PDB file of C-alpha atoms in Angstrom:
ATOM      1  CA  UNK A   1      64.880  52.161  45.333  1.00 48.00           C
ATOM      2  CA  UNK A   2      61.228  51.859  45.014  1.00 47.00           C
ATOM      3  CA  UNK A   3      59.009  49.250  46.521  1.00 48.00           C
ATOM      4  CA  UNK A   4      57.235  47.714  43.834  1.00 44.00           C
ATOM      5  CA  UNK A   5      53.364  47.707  45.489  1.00 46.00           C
ATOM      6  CA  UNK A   6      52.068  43.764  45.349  1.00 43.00           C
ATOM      7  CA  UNK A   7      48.413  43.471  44.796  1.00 48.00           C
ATOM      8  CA  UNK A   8      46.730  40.966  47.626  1.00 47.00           C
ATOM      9  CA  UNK A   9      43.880  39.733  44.661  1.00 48.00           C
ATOM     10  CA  UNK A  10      44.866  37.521  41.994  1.00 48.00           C
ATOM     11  CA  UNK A  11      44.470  38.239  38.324  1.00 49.00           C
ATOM     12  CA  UNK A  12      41.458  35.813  38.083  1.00 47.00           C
ATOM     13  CA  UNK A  13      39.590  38.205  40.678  1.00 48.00           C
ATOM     14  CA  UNK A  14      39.573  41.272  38.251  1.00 51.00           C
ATOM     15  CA  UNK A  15      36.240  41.423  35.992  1.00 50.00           C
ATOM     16  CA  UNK A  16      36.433  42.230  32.593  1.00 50.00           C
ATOM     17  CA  UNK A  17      37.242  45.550  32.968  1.00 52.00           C
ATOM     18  CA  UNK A  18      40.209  45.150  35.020  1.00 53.00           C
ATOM     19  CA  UNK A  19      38.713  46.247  38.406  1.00 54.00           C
ATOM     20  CA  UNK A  20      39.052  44.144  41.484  1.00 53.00           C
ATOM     21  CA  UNK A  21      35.745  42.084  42.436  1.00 50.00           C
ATOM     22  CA  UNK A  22      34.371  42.501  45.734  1.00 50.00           C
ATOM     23  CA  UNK A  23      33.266  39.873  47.735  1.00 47.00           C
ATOM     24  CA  UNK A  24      30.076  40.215  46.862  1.00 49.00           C
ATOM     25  CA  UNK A  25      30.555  39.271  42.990  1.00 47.00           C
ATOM     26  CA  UNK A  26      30.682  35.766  42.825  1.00 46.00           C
ATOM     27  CA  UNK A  27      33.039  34.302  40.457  1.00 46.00           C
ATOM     28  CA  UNK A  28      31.501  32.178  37.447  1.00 40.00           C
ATOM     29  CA  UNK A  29      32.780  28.027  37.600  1.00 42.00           C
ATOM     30  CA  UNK A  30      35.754  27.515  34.926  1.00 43.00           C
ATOM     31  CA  UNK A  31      34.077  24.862  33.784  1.00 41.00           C
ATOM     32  CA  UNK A  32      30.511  25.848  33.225  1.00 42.00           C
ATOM     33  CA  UNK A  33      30.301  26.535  28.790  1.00 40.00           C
ATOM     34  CA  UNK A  34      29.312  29.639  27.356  1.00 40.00           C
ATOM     35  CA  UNK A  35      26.632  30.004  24.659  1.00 40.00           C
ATOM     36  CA  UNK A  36      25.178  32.503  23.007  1.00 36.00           C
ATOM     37  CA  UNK A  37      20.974  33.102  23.698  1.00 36.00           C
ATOM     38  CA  UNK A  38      19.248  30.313  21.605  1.00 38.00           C
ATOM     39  CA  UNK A  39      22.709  27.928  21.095  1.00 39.00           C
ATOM     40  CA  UNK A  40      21.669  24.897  22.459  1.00 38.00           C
ATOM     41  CA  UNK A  41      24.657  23.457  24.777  1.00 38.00           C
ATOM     42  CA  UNK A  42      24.956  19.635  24.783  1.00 41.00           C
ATOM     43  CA  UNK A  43      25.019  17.498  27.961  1.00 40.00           C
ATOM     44  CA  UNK A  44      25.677  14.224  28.752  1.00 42.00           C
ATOM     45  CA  UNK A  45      21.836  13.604  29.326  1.00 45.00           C
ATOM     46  CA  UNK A  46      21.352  14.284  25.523  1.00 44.00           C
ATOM     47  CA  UNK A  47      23.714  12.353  23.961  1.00 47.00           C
ATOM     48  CA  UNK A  48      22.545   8.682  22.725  1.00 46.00           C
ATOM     49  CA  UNK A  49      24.625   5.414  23.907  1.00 48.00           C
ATOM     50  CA  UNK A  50      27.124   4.523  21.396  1.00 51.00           C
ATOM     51  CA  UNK A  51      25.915   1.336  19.584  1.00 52.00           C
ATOM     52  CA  UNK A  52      21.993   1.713  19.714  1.00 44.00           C
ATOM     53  CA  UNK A  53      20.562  -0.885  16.679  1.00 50.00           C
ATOM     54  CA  UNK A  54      18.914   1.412  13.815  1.00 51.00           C
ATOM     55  CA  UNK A  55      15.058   1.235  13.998  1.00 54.00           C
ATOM     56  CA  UNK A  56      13.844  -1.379  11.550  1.00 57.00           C
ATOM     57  CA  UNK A  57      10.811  -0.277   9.097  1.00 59.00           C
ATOM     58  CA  UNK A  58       7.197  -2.009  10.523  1.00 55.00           C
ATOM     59  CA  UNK A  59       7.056  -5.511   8.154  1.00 56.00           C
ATOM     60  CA  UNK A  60       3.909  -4.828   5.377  1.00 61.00           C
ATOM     61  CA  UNK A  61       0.717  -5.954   6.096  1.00 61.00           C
ATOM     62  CA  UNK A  62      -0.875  -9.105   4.689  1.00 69.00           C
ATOM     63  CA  UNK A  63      -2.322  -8.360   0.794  1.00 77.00           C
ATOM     64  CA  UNK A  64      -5.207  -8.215  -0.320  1.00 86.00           C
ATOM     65  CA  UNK A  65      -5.012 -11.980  -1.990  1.00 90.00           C
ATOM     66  CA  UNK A  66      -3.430 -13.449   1.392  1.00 90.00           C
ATOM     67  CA  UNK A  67      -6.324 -11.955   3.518  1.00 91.00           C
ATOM     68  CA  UNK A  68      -8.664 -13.508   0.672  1.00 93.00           C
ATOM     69  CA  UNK A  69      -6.603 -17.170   1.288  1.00 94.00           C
ATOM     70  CA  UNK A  70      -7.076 -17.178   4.725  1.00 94.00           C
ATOM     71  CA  UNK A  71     -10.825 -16.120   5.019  1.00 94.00           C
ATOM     72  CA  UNK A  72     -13.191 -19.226   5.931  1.00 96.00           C
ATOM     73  CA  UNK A  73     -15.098 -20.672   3.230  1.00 96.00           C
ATOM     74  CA  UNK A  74     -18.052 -19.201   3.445  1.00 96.00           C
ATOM     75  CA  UNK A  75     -16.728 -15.743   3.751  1.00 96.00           C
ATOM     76  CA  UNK A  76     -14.538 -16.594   0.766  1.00 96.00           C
ATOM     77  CA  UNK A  77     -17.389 -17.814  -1.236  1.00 97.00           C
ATOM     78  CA  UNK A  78     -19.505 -14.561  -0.420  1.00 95.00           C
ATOM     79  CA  UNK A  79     -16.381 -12.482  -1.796  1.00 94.00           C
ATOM     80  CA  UNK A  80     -16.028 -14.557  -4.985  1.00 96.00           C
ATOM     81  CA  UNK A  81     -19.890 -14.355  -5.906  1.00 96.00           C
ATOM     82  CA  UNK A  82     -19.684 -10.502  -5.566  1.00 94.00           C
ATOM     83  CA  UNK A  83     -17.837 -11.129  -8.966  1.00 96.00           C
ATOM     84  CA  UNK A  84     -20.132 -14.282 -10.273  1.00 97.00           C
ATOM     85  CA  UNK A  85     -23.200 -14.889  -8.936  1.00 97.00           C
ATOM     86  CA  UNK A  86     -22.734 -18.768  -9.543  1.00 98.00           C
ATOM     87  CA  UNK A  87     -22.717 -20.638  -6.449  1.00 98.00           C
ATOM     88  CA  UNK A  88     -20.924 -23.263  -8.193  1.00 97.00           C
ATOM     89  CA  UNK A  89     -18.314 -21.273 -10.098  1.00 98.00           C
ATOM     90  CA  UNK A  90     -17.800 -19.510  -6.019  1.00 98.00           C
ATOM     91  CA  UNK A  91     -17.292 -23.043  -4.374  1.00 97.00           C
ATOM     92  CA  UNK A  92     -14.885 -24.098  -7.008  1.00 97.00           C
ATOM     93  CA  UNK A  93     -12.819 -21.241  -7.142  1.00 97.00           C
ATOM     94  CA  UNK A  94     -12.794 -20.949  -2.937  1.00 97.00           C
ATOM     95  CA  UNK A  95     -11.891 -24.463  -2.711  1.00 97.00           C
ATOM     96  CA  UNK A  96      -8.876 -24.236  -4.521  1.00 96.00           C
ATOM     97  CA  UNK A  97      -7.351 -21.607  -2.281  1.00 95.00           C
ATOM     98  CA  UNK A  98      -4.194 -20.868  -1.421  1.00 96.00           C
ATOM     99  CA  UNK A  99      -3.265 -19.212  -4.480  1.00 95.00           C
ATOM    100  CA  UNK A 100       0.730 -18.268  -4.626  1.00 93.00           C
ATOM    101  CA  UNK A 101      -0.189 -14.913  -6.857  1.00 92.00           C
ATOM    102  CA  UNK A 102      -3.386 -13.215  -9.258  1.00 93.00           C
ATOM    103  CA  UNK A 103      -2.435 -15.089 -12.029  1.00 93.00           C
ATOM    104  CA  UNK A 104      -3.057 -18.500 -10.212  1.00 95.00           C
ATOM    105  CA  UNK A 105      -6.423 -17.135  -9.222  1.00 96.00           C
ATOM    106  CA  UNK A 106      -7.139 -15.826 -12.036  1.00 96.00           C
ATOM    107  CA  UNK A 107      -6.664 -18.964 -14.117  1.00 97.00           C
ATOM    108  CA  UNK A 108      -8.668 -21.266 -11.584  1.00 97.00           C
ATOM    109  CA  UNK A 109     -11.715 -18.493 -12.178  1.00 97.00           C
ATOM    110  CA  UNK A 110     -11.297 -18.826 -15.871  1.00 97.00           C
ATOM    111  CA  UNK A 111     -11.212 -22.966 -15.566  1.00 97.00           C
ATOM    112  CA  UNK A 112     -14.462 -22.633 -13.534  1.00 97.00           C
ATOM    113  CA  UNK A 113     -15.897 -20.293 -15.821  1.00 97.00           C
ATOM    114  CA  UNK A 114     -15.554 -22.919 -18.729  1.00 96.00           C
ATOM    115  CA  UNK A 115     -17.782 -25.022 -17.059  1.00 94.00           C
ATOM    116  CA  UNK A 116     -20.551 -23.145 -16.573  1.00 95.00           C
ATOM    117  CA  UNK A 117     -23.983 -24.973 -17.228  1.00 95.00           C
ATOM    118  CA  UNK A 118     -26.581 -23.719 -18.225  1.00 93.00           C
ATOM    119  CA  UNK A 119     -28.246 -23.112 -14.933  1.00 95.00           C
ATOM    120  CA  UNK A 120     -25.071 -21.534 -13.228  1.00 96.00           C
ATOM    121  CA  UNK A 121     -25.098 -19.206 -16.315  1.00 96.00           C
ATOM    122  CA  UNK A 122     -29.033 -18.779 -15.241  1.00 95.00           C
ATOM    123  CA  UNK A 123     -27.858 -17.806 -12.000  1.00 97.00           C
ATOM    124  CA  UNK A 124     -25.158 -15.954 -12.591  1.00 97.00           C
ATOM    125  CA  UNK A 125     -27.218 -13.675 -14.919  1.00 96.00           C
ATOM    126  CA  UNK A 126     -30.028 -12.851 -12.489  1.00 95.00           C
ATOM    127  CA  UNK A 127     -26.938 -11.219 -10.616  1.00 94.00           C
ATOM    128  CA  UNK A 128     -26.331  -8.853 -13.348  1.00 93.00           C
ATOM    129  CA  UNK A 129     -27.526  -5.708 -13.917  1.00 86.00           C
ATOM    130  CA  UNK A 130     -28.036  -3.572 -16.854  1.00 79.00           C
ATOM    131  CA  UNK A 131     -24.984  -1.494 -18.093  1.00 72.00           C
ATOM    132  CA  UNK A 132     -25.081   2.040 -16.788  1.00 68.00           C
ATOM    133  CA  UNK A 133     -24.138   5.001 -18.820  1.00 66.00           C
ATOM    134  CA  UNK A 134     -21.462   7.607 -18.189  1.00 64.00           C
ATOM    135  CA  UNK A 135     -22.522  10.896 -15.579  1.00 65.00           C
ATOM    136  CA  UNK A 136     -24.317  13.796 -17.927  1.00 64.00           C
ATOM    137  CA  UNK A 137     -25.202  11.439 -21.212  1.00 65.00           C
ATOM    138  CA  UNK A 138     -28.413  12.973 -23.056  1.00 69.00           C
ATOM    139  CA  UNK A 139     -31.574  10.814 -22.403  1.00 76.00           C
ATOM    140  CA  UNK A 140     -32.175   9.855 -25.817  1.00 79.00           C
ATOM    141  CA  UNK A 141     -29.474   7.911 -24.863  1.00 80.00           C
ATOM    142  CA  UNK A 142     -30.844   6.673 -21.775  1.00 77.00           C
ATOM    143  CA  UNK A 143     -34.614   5.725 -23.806  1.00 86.00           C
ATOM    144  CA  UNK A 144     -32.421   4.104 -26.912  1.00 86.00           C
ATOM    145  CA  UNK A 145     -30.355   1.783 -24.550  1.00 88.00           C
ATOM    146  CA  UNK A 146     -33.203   1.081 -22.312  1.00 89.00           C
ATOM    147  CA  UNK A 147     -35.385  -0.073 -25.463  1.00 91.00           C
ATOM    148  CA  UNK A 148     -32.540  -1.964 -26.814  1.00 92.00           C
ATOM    149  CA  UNK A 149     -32.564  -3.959 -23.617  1.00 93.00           C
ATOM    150  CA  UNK A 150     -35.867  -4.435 -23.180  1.00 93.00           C
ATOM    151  CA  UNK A 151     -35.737  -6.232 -26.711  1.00 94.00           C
ATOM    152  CA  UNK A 152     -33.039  -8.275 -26.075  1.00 95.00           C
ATOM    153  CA  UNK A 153     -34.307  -9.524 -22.944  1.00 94.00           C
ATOM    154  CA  UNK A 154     -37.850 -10.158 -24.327  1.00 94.00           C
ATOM    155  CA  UNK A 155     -35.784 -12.237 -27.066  1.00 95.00           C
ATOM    156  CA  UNK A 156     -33.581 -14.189 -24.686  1.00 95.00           C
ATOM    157  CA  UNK A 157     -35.212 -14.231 -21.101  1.00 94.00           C
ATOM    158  CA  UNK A 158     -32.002 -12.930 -19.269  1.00 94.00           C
ATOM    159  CA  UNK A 159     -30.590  -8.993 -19.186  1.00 94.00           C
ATOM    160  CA  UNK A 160     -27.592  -8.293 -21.521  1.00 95.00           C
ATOM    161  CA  UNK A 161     -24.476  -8.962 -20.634  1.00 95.00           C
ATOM    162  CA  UNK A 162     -21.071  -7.226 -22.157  1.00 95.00           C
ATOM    163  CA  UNK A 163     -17.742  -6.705 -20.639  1.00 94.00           C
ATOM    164  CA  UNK A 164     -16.167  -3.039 -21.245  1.00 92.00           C
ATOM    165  CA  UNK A 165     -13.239  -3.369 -19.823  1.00 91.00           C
ATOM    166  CA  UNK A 166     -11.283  -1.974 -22.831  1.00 89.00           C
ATOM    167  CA  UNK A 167     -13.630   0.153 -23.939  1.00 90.00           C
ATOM    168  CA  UNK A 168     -13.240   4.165 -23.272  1.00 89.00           C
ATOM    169  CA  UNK A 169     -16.516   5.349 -20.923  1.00 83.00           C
ATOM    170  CA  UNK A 170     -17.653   8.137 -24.123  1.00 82.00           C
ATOM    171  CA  UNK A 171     -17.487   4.587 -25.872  1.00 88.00           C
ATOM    172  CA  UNK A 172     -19.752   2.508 -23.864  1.00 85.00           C
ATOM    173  CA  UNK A 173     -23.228   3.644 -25.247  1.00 87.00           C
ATOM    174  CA  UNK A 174     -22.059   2.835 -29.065  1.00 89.00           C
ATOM    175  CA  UNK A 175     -19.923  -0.389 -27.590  1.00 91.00           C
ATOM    176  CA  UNK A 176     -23.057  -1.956 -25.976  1.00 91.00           C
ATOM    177  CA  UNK A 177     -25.802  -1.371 -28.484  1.00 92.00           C
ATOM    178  CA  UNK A 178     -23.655  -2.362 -31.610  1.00 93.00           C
ATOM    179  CA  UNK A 179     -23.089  -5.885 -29.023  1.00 94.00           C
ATOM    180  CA  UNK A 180     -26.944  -6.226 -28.928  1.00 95.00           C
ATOM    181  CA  UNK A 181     -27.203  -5.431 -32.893  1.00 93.00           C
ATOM    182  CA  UNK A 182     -25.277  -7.966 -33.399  1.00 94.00           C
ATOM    183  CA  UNK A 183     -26.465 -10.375 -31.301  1.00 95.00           C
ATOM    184  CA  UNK A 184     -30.014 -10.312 -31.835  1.00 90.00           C
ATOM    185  CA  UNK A 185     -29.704 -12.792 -34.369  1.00 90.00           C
ATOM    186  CA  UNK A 186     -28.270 -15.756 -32.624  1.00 95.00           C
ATOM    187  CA  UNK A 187     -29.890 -18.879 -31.566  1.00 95.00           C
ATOM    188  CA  UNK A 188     -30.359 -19.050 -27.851  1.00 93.00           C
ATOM    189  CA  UNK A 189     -27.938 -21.786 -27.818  1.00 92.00           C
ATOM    190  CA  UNK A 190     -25.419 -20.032 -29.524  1.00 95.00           C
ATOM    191  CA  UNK A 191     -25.925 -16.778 -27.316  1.00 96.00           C
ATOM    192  CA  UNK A 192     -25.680 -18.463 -24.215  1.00 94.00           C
ATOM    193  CA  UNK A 193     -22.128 -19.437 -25.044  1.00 94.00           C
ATOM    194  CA  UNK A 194     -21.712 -15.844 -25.652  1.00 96.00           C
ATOM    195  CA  UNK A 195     -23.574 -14.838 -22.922  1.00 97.00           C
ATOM    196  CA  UNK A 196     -21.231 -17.101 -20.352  1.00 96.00           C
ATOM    197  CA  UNK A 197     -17.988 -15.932 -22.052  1.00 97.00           C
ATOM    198  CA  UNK A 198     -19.004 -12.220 -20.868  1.00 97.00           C
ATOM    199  CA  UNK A 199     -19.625 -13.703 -18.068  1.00 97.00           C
ATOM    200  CA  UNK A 200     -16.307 -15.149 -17.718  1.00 97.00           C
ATOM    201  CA  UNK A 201     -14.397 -11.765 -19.021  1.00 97.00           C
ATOM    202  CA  UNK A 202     -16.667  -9.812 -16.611  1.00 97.00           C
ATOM    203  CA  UNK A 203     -15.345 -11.773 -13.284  1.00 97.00           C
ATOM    204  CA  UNK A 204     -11.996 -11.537 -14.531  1.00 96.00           C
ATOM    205  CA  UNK A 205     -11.520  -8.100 -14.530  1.00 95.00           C
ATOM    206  CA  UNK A 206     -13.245  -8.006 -11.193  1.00 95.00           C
ATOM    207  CA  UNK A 207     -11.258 -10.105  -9.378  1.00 96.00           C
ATOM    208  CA  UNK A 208      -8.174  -8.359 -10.998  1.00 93.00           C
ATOM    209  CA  UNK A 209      -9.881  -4.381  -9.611  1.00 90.00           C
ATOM    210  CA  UNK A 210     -10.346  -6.303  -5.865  1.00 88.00           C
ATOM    211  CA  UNK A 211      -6.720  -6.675  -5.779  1.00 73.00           C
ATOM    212  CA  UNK A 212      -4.980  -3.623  -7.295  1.00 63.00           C
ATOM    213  CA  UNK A 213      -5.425  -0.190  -4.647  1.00 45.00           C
ATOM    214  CA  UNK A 214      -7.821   1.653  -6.350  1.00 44.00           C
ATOM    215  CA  UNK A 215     -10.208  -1.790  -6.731  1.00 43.00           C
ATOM    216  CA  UNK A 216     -13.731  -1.374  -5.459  1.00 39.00           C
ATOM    217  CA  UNK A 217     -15.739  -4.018  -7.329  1.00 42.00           C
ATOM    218  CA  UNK A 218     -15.615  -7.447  -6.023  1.00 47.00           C
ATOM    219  CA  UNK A 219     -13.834  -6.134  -2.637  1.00 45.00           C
ATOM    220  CA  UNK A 220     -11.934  -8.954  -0.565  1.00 49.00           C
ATOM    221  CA  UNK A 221     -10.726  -7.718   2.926  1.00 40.00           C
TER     222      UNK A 221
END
């Protein structure tokens, strides 16, 4: 009968090749994870808590018409004559601040505007300055508007005013001296009512740039 030969290590001291270990190869913990090279192994240190509130989006900044409500009177009344240079239209329109929304502002500018005498249209117009043409037009362009001006204000006693809001900027030239053709021939009277509604129309679209992104004219911050 043979003696079946009992071998003194256990199974888990063979290596992977089925050779005993020797003392001096020390066995690996059971509980330690295997990974392949660059495979991230998670740990309790990188785990997040369980019931961490989400992160809440920074509230918007104030706009550009709330920073305008809040600015002291003077400051406000700087802004507004960047638009209109008529003290009185500035003080009237800052002094009816807060406004809920554009349209409220715009509306008070437009009441304002209305009432407009003759010296705040005065003022207003020694504010303005003559209408600039497009980059790269020809300067027969430049001498014909300049001469056109030059007449009108040696007919009137103030520069030109037009608004060209609506009108396309290969436009302008035409837009503005047809507007002094036609005008040439009004009473002063008659084109100072003119005169102040183009006034009116010109703060208007202003105050409307200051407060869309891309407005420059008439900034409020």
């Amino acid at each position: 009968m043979k003696h079946l030969s009992l071998d003194p290590q256990p199974n888990h001291a063979r290596g992977p090749d089925g050779r005993r270990r020797t003392a001096e190869e020390p066995t690996l913990p059971a509980h330690r994870p295997s990974r392949l090279p660059g495979q991230a192994v998670g740990t309790p240190e990188s785990s997040e808590p369980p019931g961490l509130p989400e992160q809440t989006r920074p509230a918007p900044g104030p706009t550009g018409l709330e920073r305008f409500n809040a600015l002291p009177a003077d400051e406000a009344e700087r802004a507004l004559l960047a638009c209109c240079g008529s003290h009185h239209w500035a003080r009237r329109v800052a002094a009816h601040r807060p406004y809920p929304d554009l349209g409220s502002l715009l509306a008070a500018a437009d009441e304002a505007a209305y009432d407009l005498t003759p010296g705040d249209v005065a003022e207003a117009l020694a504010c303005e300055s003559l209408t600039l043409l497009p980059d790269g037009a020809y300067s027969a362009a430049h001498t014909a508007l300049s001469a056109a001006h030059a007449a009108y204000e040696s007919r009137f006693g103030h520069v030109f005013v037009i608004c060209l809001d609506d009108t396309a900027p290969d436009e302008a030239l035409d837009q503005v001296l047809a507007g002094i053709r036609s005008r040439w021939a009004n009473d002063p009277d008659e084109e100072r009512i003119l005169t102040a509604e183009e006034l009116r129309r010109l703060a208007r679209g202003r105050l409307t740039r200051s407060f869309s992104p891309a407005g420059s004219d008439c900034a409020i911050s």
